[in-house]
Coordinates of C-alpha atoms in Angstrom, one line a residue:
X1 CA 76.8 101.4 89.0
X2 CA 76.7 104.3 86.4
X3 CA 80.4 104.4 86.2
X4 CA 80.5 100.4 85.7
X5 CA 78.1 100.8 83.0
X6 CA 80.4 103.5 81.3
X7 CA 83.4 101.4 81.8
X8 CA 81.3 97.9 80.4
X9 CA 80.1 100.2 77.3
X10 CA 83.3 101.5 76.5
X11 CA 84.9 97.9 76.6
X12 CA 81.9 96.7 74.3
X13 CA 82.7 99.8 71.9
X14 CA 79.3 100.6 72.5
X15 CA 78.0 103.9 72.4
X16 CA 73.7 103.7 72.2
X17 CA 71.6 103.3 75.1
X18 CA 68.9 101.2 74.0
X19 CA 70.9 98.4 75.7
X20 CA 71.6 100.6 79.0
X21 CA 69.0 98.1 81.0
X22 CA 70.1 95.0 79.5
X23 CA 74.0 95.9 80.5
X24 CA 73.1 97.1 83.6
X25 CA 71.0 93.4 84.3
X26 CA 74.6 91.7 83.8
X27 CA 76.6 94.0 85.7
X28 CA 74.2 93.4 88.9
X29 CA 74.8 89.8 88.0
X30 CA 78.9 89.8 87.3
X31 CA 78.9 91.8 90.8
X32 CA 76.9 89.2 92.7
X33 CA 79.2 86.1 91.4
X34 CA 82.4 88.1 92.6
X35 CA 81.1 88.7 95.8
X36 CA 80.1 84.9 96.2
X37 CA 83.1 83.8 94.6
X38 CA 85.4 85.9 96.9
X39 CA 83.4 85.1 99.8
X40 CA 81.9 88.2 101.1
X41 CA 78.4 89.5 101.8
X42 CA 75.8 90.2 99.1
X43 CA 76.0 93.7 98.4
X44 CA 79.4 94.5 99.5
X45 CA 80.4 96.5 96.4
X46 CA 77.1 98.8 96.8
X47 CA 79.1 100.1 100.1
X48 CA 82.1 99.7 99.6
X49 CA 84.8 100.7 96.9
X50 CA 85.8 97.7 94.5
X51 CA 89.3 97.3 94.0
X52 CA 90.7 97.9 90.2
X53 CA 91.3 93.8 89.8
X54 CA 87.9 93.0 90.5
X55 CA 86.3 95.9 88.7
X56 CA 88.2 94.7 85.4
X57 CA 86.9 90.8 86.4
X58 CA 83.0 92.4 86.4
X59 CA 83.5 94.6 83.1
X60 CA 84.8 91.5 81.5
X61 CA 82.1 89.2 82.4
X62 CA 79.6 91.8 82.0
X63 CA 81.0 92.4 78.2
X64 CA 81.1 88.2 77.9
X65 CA 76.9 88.1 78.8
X66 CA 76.5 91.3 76.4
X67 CA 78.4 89.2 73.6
X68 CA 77.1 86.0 74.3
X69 CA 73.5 86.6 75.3
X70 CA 72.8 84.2 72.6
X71 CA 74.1 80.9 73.8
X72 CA 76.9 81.6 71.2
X73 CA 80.7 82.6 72.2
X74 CA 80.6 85.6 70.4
X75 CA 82.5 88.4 70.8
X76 CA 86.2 88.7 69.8
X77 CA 86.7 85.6 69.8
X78 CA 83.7 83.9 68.5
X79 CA 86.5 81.9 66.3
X80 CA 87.6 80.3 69.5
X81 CA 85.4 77.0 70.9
X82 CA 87.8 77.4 74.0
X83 CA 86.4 81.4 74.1
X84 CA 84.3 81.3 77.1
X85 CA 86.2 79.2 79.2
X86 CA 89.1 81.7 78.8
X87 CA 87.1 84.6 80.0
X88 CA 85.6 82.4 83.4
X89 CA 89.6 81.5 83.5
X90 CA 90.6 85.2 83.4
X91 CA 87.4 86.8 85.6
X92 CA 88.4 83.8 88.1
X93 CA 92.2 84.7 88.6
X94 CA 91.4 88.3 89.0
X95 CA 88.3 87.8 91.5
X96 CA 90.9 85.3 93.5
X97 CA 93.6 88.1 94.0
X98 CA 90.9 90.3 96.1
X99 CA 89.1 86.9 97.5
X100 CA 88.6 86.6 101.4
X101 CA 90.5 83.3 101.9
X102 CA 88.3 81.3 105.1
X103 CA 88.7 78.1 106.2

């Protein structure tokens, strides 16, 4: 978890700590909606490694809760109305590529 806040913080630009607890809040909850949305069990990543797609899905939707905790886009591209739907878009194909596909 240490190394995904390091990773989320660097993405944000962000180099304080006074938001450590915060960040870590939405990495626990970017790493529960990838394991739901690629079907495996609830703390899968806590034992096992998480592959580099899915890694870059959580930092993303970590950064997008950071920058949006708000209710606003914010962000980058806080210019954008269509913002937020293009980072569930982008978090969503990269979570697919390491989905377990059931029937």
């Amino acid at each position: 978890m240490d190394d995904l806040l390091a990773r989320v913080k660097q993405n944000l630009i962000l180099s304080h700590s006074a938001d450590d607890d915060l960040l870590s809040s939405f990495i626990t909850a970017a790493v529960s909606y990838a394991e739901s949305y690629q079907h495996i069990s609830e703390g899968y990543y806590s034992e096992h490694p998480m592959p580099p797609t899915t890694e870059q899905a959580v930092i993303m939707l970590a950064s997008h809760f950071y920058e949006s905790r708000d209710g606003s886009t914010g962000g980058f591209f806080a210019d954008n109305v269509q913002a937020g739907q293009q980072v569930w878009n982008t978090v969503n194909l990269l979570l697919r590529l390491d989905r377990d596909w059931k029937v």
